mmCIF file with all atom_site columns, C-alpha atoms in Angstrom:
data_model
loop_
_atom_site.group_PDB
_atom_site.id
_atom_site.type_symbol
_atom_site.label_atom_id
_atom_site.label_alt_id
_atom_site.label_comp_id
_atom_site.label_asym_id
_atom_site.label_entity_id
_atom_site.label_seq_id
_atom_site.pdbx_PDB_ins_code
_atom_site.Cartn_x
_atom_site.Cartn_y
_atom_site.Cartn_z
_atom_site.occupancy
_atom_site.B_iso_or_equiv
_atom_site.pdbx_formal_charge
_atom_site.auth_seq_id
_atom_site.auth_comp_id
_atom_site.auth_asym_id
_atom_site.auth_atom_id
_atom_site.pdbx_PDB_model_num
ATOM 1  C CA . PRO A 1 1  ? -0.397  -13.024 9.308   1.00 0.00 ? 912 PRO A CA 1
ATOM 2  C CA . VAL A 1 2  ? 0.855   -12.635 5.746   1.00 0.00 ? 913 VAL A CA 1
ATOM 3  C CA . HIS A 1 3  ? -0.067  -9.751  3.411   1.00 0.00 ? 914 HIS A CA 1
ATOM 4  C CA . VAL A 1 4  ? -0.022  -10.445 -0.334  1.00 0.00 ? 915 VAL A CA 1
ATOM 5  C CA . CYS A 1 5  ? -0.117  -7.528  -2.778  1.00 0.00 ? 916 CYS A CA 1
ATOM 6  C CA . ILE A 1 6  ? -0.489  -7.711  -6.556  1.00 0.00 ? 917 ILE A CA 1
ATOM 7  C CA . ALA A 1 7  ? 0.105   -4.386  -8.309  1.00 0.00 ? 918 ALA A CA 1
ATOM 8  C CA . TYR A 1 8  ? 0.628   -3.196  -11.858 1.00 0.00 ? 919 TYR A CA 1
ATOM 9  C CA . THR A 1 9  ? 3.620   -0.990  -12.621 1.00 0.00 ? 920 THR A CA 1
ATOM 10 C CA . SER A 1 10 ? 1.174   1.727   -13.715 1.00 0.00 ? 921 SER A CA 1
ATOM 11 C CA . GLN A 1 11 ? -0.223  1.791   -10.162 1.00 0.00 ? 922 GLN A CA 1
ATOM 12 C CA . LEU A 1 12 ? 3.101   2.563   -8.477  1.00 0.00 ? 923 LEU A CA 1
ATOM 13 C CA . VAL A 1 13 ? 3.653   6.133   -7.301  1.00 0.00 ? 924 VAL A CA 1
ATOM 14 C CA . TYR A 1 14 ? 6.531   8.044   -5.728  1.00 0.00 ? 925 TYR A CA 1
ATOM 15 C CA . ASP A 1 15 ? 4.951   8.762   -2.358  1.00 0.00 ? 926 ASP A CA 1
ATOM 16 C CA . ILE A 1 16 ? 1.705   8.658   -0.366  1.00 0.00 ? 927 ILE A CA 1
ATOM 17 C CA . LYS A 1 17 ? 0.740   12.178  -1.480  1.00 0.00 ? 928 LYS A CA 1
ATOM 18 C CA . ASP A 1 18 ? 0.878   11.135  -5.157  1.00 0.00 ? 929 ASP A CA 1
ATOM 19 C CA . GLY A 1 19 ? -1.055  7.963   -4.390  1.00 0.00 ? 930 GLY A CA 1
ATOM 20 C CA . LEU A 1 20 ? -3.834  9.813   -2.568  1.00 0.00 ? 931 LEU A CA 1
ATOM 21 C CA . GLU A 1 21 ? -4.058  12.366  -5.394  1.00 0.00 ? 932 GLU A CA 1
ATOM 22 C CA . ARG A 1 22 ? -4.412  9.536   -7.922  1.00 0.00 ? 933 ARG A CA 1
ATOM 23 C CA . MET A 1 23 ? -7.130  7.898   -5.813  1.00 0.00 ? 934 MET A CA 1
ATOM 24 C CA . LYS A 1 24 ? -9.008  11.216  -5.603  1.00 0.00 ? 935 LYS A CA 1
ATOM 25 C CA . GLU A 1 25 ? -8.751  11.669  -9.406  1.00 0.00 ? 936 GLU A CA 1
ATOM 26 C CA . LYS A 1 26 ? -10.056 8.159   -10.053 1.00 0.00 ? 937 LYS A CA 1
ATOM 27 C CA . TYR A 1 27 ? -12.805 7.894   -7.419  1.00 0.00 ? 938 TYR A CA 1
ATOM 28 C CA . GLY A 1 28 ? -13.683 11.491  -6.477  1.00 0.00 ? 939 GLY A CA 1
ATOM 29 C CA . ASP A 1 29 ? -15.642 11.466  -3.209  1.00 0.00 ? 940 ASP A CA 1
ATOM 30 C CA . SER A 1 30 ? -16.420 7.727   -3.459  1.00 0.00 ? 941 SER A CA 1
ATOM 31 C CA . ILE A 1 31 ? -12.995 6.377   -2.482  1.00 0.00 ? 942 ILE A CA 1
ATOM 32 C CA . PRO A 1 32 ? -13.311 2.651   -1.655  1.00 0.00 ? 943 PRO A CA 1
ATOM 33 C CA . SER A 1 33 ? -12.533 1.413   1.843   1.00 0.00 ? 944 SER A CA 1
ATOM 34 C CA . MET A 1 34 ? -10.281 -1.385  0.568   1.00 0.00 ? 945 MET A CA 1
ATOM 35 C CA . ILE A 1 35 ? -7.040  0.599   0.296   1.00 0.00 ? 946 ILE A CA 1
ATOM 36 C CA . THR A 1 36 ? -3.725  -0.417  1.848   1.00 0.00 ? 947 THR A CA 1
ATOM 37 C CA . LEU A 1 37 ? -0.886  1.978   2.629   1.00 0.00 ? 948 LEU A CA 1
ATOM 38 C CA . ALA A 1 38 ? 2.222   -0.134  3.224   1.00 0.00 ? 949 ALA A CA 1
ATOM 39 C CA . THR A 1 39 ? 4.738   2.143   4.906   1.00 0.00 ? 950 THR A CA 1
ATOM 40 C CA . GLY A 1 40 ? 6.882   -0.322  6.844   1.00 0.00 ? 951 GLY A CA 1
ATOM 41 C CA . PRO A 1 41 ? 6.858   -2.115  10.191  1.00 0.00 ? 952 PRO A CA 1
ATOM 42 C CA . SER A 1 42 ? 4.574   -0.763  12.903  1.00 0.00 ? 953 SER A CA 1
ATOM 43 C CA . ARG A 1 43 ? 6.090   1.022   15.877  1.00 0.00 ? 954 ARG A CA 1
ATOM 44 C CA . THR A 1 44 ? 4.706   1.373   19.363  1.00 0.00 ? 955 THR A CA 1
ATOM 45 C CA . ALA A 1 45 ? 5.973   2.607   22.718  1.00 0.00 ? 956 ALA A CA 1
ATOM 46 C CA . ASP A 1 46 ? 2.923   1.435   24.681  1.00 0.00 ? 957 ASP A CA 1
ATOM 47 C CA . ILE A 1 47 ? 4.816   -1.284  26.535  1.00 0.00 ? 958 ILE A CA 1
ATOM 48 C CA . GLU A 1 48 ? 6.632   0.427   29.422  1.00 0.00 ? 959 GLU A CA 1
ATOM 49 C CA . LYS A 1 49 ? 7.497   3.360   27.120  1.00 0.00 ? 960 LYS A CA 1
ATOM 50 C CA . THR A 1 50 ? 9.968   1.155   25.239  1.00 0.00 ? 961 THR A CA 1
ATOM 51 C CA . LEU A 1 51 ? 9.971   1.337   21.440  1.00 0.00 ? 962 LEU A CA 1
ATOM 52 C CA . VAL A 1 52 ? 8.910   -1.968  19.914  1.00 0.00 ? 963 VAL A CA 1
ATOM 53 C CA . VAL A 1 53 ? 8.944   -2.487  16.136  1.00 0.00 ? 964 VAL A CA 1
ATOM 54 C CA . GLY A 1 54 ? 6.682   -4.860  14.212  1.00 0.00 ? 965 GLY A CA 1
ATOM 55 C CA . VAL A 1 55 ? 4.023   -5.584  16.838  1.00 0.00 ? 966 VAL A CA 1
ATOM 56 C CA . HIS A 1 56 ? 0.934   -4.911  14.702  1.00 0.00 ? 967 HIS A CA 1
ATOM 57 C CA . GLY A 1 57 ? 0.148   -5.987  11.162  1.00 0.00 ? 968 GLY A CA 1
ATOM 58 C CA . PRO A 1 58 ? 1.542   -8.798  9.055   1.00 0.00 ? 969 PRO A CA 1
ATOM 59 C CA . LYS A 1 59 ? 4.787   -10.559 9.879   1.00 0.00 ? 970 LYS A CA 1
ATOM 60 C CA . GLU A 1 60 ? 5.476   -11.139 6.179   1.00 0.00 ? 971 GLU A CA 1
ATOM 61 C CA . VAL A 1 61 ? 4.660   -9.036  3.098   1.00 0.00 ? 972 VAL A CA 1
ATOM 62 C CA . TYR A 1 62 ? 4.878   -10.290 -0.483  1.00 0.00 ? 973 TYR A CA 1
ATOM 63 C CA . CYS A 1 63 ? 4.370   -7.864  -3.353  1.00 0.00 ? 974 CYS A CA 1
ATOM 64 C CA . PHE A 1 64 ? 4.085   -9.090  -6.925  1.00 0.00 ? 975 PHE A CA 1
ATOM 65 C CA . VAL A 1 65 ? 4.564   -6.309  -9.474  1.00 0.00 ? 976 VAL A CA 1
ATOM 66 C CA . VAL A 1 66 ? 3.132   -6.996  -12.928 1.00 0.00 ? 977 VAL A CA 1
ATOM 67 C CA . ASP A 1 67 ? 4.670   -5.027  -15.802 1.00 0.00 ? 978 ASP A CA 1
ATOM 68 C CA . ASP A 1 68 ? 1.738   -3.600  -17.749 1.00 0.00 ? 979 ASP A CA 1
ATOM 69 C CA . ALA A 1 69 ? 3.748   -1.009  -19.712 1.00 0.00 ? 980 ALA A CA 1
ATOM 70 C CA . SER A 1 70 ? 3.401   -2.970  -22.960 1.00 0.00 ? 981 SER A CA 1
ATOM 71 C CA . VAL A 1 71 ? -0.324  -3.715  -22.566 1.00 0.00 ? 982 VAL A CA 1
ATOM 72 C CA . ALA A 1 72 ? -2.666  -1.610  -24.696 1.00 0.00 ? 983 ALA A CA 1
ATOM 73 C CA . PRO A 1 73 ? -5.216  0.458   -22.700 1.00 0.00 ? 984 PRO A CA 1
ATOM 74 C CA . GLY A 1 74 ? -8.498  -1.404  -22.294 1.00 0.00 ? 985 GLY A CA 1
ATOM 75 C CA . ALA A 1 75 ? -6.969  -4.740  -23.309 1.00 0.00 ? 986 ALA A CA 1
#
């Protein structure tokens, strides 16, 4: 599987804590279910207690970042 992400520069945050705080500010208690936290390759030790990286999730990730710093709000 391939995961494609399109994000505006104004949506980027420093860490997960900041991202979750921003989601709470924007949506309150009605946070949508379509949220992705991309933190890196999956890790599991289910197979004979041996660490295996990248078993679950996409094999490829493409993130397109759109610079919206010069766009007027509401435009």
